[in-house]
PDB file of C-alpha atoms in Angstrom:
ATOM      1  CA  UNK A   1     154.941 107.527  92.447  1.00  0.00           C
ATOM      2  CA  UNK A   2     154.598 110.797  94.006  1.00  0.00           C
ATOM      3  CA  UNK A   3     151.545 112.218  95.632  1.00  0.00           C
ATOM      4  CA  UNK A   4     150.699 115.281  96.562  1.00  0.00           C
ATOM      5  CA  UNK A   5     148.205 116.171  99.150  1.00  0.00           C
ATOM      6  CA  UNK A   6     145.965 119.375  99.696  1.00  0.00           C
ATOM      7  CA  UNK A   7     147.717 121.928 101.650  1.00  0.00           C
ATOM      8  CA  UNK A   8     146.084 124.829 102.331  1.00  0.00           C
ATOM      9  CA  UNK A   9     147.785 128.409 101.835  1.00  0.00           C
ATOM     10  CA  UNK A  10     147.636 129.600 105.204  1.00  0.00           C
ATOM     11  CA  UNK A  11     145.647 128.408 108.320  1.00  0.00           C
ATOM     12  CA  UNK A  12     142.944 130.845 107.650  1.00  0.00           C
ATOM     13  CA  UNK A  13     141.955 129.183 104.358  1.00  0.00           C
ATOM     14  CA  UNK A  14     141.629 125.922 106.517  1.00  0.00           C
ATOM     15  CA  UNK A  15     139.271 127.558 109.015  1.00  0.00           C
ATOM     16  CA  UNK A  16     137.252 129.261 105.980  1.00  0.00           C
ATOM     17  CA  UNK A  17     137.319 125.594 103.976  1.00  0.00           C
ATOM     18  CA  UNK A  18     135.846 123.917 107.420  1.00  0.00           C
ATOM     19  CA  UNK A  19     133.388 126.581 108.330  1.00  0.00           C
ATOM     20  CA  UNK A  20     131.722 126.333 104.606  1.00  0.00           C
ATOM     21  CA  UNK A  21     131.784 122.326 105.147  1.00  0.00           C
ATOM     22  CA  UNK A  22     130.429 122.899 108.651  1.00  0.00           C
ATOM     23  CA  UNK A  23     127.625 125.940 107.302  1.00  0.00           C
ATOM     24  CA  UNK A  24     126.983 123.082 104.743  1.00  0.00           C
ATOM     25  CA  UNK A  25     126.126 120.573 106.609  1.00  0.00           C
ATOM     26  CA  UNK A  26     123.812 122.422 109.056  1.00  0.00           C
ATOM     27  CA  UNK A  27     122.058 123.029 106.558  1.00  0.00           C
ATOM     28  CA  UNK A  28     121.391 119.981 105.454  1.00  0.00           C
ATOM     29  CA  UNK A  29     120.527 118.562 108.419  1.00  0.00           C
ATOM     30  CA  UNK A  30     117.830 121.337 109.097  1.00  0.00           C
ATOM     31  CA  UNK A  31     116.410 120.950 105.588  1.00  0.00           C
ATOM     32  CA  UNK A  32     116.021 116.988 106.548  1.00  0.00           C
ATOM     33  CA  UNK A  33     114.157 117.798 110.076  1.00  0.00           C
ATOM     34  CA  UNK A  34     111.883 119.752 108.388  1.00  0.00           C
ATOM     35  CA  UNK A  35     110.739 117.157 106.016  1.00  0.00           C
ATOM     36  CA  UNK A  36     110.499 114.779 109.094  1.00  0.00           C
ATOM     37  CA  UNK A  37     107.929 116.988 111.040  1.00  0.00           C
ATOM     38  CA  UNK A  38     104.873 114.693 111.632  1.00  0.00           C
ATOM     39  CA  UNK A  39     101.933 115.758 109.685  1.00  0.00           C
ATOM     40  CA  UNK A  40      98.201 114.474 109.022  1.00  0.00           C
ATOM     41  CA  UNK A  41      97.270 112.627 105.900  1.00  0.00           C
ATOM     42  CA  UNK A  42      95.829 114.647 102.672  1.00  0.00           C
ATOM     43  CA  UNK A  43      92.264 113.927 102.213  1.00  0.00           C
ATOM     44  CA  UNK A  44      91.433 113.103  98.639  1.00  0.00           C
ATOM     45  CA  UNK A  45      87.596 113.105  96.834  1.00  0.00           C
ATOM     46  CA  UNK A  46      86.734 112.675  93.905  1.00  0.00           C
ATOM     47  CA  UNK A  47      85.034 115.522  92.463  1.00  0.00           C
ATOM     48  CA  UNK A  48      84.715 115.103  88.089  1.00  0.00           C
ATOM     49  CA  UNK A  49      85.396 112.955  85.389  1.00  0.00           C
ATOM     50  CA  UNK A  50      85.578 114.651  81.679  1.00  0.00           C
ATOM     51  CA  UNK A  51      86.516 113.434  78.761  1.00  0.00           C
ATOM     52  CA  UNK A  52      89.307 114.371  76.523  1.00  0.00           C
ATOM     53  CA  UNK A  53      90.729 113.387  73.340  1.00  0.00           C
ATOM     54  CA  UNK A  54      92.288 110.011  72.965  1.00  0.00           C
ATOM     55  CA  UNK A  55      95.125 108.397  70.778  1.00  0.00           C
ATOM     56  CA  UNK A  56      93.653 104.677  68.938  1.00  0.00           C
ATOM     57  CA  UNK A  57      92.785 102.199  71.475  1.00  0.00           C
ATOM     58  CA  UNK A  58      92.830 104.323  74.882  1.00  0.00           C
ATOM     59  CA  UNK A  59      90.497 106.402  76.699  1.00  0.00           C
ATOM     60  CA  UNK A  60      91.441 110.052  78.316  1.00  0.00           C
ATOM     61  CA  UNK A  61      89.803 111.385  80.795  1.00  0.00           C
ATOM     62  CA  UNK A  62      90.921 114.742  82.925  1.00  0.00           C
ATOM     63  CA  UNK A  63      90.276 113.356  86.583  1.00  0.00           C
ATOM     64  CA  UNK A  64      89.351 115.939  89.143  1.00  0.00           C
ATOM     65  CA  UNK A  65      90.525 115.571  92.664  1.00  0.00           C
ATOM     66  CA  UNK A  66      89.760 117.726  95.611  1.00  0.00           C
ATOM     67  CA  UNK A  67      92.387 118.124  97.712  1.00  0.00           C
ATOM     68  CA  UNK A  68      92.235 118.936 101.217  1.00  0.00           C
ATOM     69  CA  UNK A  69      95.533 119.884 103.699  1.00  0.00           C
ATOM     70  CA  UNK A  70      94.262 119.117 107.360  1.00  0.00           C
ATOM     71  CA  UNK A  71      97.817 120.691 108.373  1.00  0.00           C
ATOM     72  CA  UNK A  72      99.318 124.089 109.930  1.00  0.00           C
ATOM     73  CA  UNK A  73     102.049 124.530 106.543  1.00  0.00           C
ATOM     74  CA  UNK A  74     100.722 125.265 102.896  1.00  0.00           C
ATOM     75  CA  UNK A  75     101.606 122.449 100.569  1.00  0.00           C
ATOM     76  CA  UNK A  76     103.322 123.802  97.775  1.00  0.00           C
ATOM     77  CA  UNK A  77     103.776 121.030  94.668  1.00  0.00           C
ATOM     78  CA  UNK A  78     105.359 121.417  91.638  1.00  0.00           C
ATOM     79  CA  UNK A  79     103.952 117.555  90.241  1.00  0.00           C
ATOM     80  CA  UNK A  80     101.202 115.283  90.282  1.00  0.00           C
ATOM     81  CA  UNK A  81     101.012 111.611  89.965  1.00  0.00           C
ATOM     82  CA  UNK A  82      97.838 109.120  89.977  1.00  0.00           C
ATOM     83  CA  UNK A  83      96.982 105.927  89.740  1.00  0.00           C
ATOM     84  CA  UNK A  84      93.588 103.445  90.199  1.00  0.00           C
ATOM     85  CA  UNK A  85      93.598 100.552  90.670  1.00  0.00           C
ATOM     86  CA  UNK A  86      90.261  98.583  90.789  1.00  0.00           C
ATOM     87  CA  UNK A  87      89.597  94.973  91.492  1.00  0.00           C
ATOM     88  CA  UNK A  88      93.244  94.284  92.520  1.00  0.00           C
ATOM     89  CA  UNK A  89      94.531  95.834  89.160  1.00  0.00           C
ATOM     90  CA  UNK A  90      95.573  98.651  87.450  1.00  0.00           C
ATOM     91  CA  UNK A  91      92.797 100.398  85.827  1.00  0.00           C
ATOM     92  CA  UNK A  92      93.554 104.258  84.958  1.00  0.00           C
ATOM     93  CA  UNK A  93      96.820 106.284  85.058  1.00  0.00           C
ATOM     94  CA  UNK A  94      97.945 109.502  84.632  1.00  0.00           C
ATOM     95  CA  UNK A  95     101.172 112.722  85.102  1.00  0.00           C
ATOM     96  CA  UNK A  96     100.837 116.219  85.382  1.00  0.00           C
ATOM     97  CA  UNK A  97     103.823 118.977  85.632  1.00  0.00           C
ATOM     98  CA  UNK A  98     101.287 121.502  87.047  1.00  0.00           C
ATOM     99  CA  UNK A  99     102.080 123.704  89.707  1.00  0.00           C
ATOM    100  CA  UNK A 100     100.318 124.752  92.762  1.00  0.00           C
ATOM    101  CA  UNK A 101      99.647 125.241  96.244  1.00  0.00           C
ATOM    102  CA  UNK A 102      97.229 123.416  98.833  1.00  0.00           C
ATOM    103  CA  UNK A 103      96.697 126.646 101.427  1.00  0.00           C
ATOM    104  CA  UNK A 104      97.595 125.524 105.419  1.00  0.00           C
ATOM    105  CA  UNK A 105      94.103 124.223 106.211  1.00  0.00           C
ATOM    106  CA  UNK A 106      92.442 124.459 103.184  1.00  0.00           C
ATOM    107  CA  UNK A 107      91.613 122.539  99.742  1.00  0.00           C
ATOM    108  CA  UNK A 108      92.821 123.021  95.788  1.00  0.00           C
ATOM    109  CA  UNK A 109      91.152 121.172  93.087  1.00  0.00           C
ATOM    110  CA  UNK A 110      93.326 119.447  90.675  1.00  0.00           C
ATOM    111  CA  UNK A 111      92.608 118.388  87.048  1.00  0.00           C
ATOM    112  CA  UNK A 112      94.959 115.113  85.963  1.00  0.00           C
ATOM    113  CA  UNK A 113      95.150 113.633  82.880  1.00  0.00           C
ATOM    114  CA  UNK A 114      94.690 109.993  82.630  1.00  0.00           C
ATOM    115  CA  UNK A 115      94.881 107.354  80.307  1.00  0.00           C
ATOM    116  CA  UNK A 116      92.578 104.116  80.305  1.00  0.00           C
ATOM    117  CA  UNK A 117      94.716 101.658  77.584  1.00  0.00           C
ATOM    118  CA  UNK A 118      92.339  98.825  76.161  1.00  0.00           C
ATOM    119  CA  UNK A 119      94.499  96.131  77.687  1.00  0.00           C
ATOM    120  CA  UNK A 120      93.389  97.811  81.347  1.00  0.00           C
ATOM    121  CA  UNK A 121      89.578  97.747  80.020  1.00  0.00           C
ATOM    122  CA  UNK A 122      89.891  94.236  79.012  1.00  0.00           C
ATOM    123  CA  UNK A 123      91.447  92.927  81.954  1.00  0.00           C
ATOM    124  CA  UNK A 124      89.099  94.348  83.966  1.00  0.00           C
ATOM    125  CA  UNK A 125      86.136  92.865  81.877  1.00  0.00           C
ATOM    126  CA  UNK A 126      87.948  89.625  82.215  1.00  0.00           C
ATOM    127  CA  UNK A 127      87.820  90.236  86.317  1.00  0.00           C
ATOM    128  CA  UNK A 128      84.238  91.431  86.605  1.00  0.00           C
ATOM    129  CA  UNK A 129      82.987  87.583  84.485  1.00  0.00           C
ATOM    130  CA  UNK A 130      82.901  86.029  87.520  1.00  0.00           C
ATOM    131  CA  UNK A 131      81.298  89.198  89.332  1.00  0.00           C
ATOM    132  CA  UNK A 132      78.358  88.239  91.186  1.00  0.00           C
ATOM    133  CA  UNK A 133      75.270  90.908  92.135  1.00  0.00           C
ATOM    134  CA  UNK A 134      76.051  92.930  95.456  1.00  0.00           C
ATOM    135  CA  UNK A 135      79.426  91.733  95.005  1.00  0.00           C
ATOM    136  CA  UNK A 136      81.785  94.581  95.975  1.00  0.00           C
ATOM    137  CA  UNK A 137      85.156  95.582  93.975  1.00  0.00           C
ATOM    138  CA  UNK A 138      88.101  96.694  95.789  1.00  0.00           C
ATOM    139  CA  UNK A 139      89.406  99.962  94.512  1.00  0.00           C
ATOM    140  CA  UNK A 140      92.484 101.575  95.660  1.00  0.00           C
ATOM    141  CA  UNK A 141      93.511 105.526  94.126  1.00  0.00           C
ATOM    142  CA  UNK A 142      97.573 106.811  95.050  1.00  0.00           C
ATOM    143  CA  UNK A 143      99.081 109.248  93.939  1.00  0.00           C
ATOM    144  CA  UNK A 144     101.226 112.062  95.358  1.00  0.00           C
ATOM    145  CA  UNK A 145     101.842 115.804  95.122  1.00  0.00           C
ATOM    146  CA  UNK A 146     105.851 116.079  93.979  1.00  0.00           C
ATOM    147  CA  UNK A 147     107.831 118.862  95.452  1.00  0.00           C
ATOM    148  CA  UNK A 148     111.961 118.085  94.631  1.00  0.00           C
ATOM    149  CA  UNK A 149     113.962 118.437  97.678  1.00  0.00           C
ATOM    150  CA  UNK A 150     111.122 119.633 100.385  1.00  0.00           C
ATOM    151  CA  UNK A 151     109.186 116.824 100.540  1.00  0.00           C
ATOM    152  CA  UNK A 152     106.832 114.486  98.593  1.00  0.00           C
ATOM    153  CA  UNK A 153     103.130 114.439 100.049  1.00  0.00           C
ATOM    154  CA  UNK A 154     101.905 111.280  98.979  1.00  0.00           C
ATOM    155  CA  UNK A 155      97.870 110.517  99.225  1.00  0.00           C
ATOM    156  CA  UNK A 156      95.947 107.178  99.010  1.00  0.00           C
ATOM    157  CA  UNK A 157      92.098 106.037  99.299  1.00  0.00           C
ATOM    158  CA  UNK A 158      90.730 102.905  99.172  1.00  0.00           C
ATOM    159  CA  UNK A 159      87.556 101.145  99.941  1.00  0.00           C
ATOM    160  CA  UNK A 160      84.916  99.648  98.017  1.00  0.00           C
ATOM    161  CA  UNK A 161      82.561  99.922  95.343  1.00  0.00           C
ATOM    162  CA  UNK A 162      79.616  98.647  96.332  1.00  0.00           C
ATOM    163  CA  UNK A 163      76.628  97.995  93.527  1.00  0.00           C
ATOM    164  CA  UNK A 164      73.001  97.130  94.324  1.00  0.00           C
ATOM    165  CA  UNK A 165      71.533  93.794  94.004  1.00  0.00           C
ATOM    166  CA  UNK A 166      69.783  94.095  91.047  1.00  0.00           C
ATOM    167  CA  UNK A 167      66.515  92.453  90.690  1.00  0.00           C
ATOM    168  CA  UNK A 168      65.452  89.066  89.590  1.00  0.00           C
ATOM    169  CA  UNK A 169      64.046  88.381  86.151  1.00  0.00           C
ATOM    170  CA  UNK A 170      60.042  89.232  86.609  1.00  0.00           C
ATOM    171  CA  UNK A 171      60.021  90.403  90.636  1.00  0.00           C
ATOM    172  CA  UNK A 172      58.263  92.826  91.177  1.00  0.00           C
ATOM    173  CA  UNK A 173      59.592  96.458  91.799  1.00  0.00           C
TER     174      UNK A 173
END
């Protein structure tokens, strides 16, 4: 068996091939850094809930997020992705290919789509039977702002909801 190897023409094709590879590779490695740079978190709120048309047993609802970039470089995102979860399980969820930019400290409002399936609502009402007044839920909201090769900004917020004691049967008010 006979096998033949790369050979290049003359040395100057094997200083061009190497430089290219080398050019390359810089390259590369700078794109990397710059997605390592140390940055502060995105601060999420909540700003609107509307509803939109569903499809049989789910619920849609365009979720409206204010987003805020406490950094020095514009965010630019070419993808959003969400998801709530609520009492330890996942409650709403929803994809958008929208396009946009979160200026260098400053704030964009995005609109998702989400979907609330009847299996999430029921699983939910089966978690909230043994809810108790002034009980709190856990909630928990992720998502991230997609942009290919420069970076992925991902966001999450969680706390609690809190709900009042309500009153007993007959106290008065």
């Amino acid at each position: 068996m006979i096998t033949q190897q790369w050979k290049p023409s003359t040395p100057n094709a094997l200083h061009r091939t190497l430089a290219r590879a080398l050019l390359a590779s810089l390259l590369l490695t700078l794109a990397a850094c710059s997605t390592l740079t140390p940055h502060d978190p995105l601060r999420i709120e909540l700003v609107g809930i509307e509803p939109l048309p569903g499809e049989g047993l789910e619920a849609r609802f365009a979720i409206k997020l204010r987003v805020q970039n406490p950094n020095d470089r514009a965010i630019d995102f070419n993808g959003v992705d969400l998801g709530l979860q609520v009492n330890q399980q996942p409650l709403l969820s929803g994809v958008s290919d929208q396009r946009g930019q979160v200026p260098r400290y400053g704030e964009s409002i995005l609109r998702i789509p989400v979907s609330l399936s009847a299996y999430a609502a029921l699983r939910q009402a089966w978690g909230m039977a043994g809810y108790q007044d002034g009980q709190g839920l856990p909630y928990e909201l992720r998502g991230k702002l997609a942009n290919g090769l420069f970076g992925t900004w991902r966001f999450n917020d969680r706390g609690t909801l809190n709900w009042p004691q309500l009153p007993a049967p007959g106290a008065a008010r």
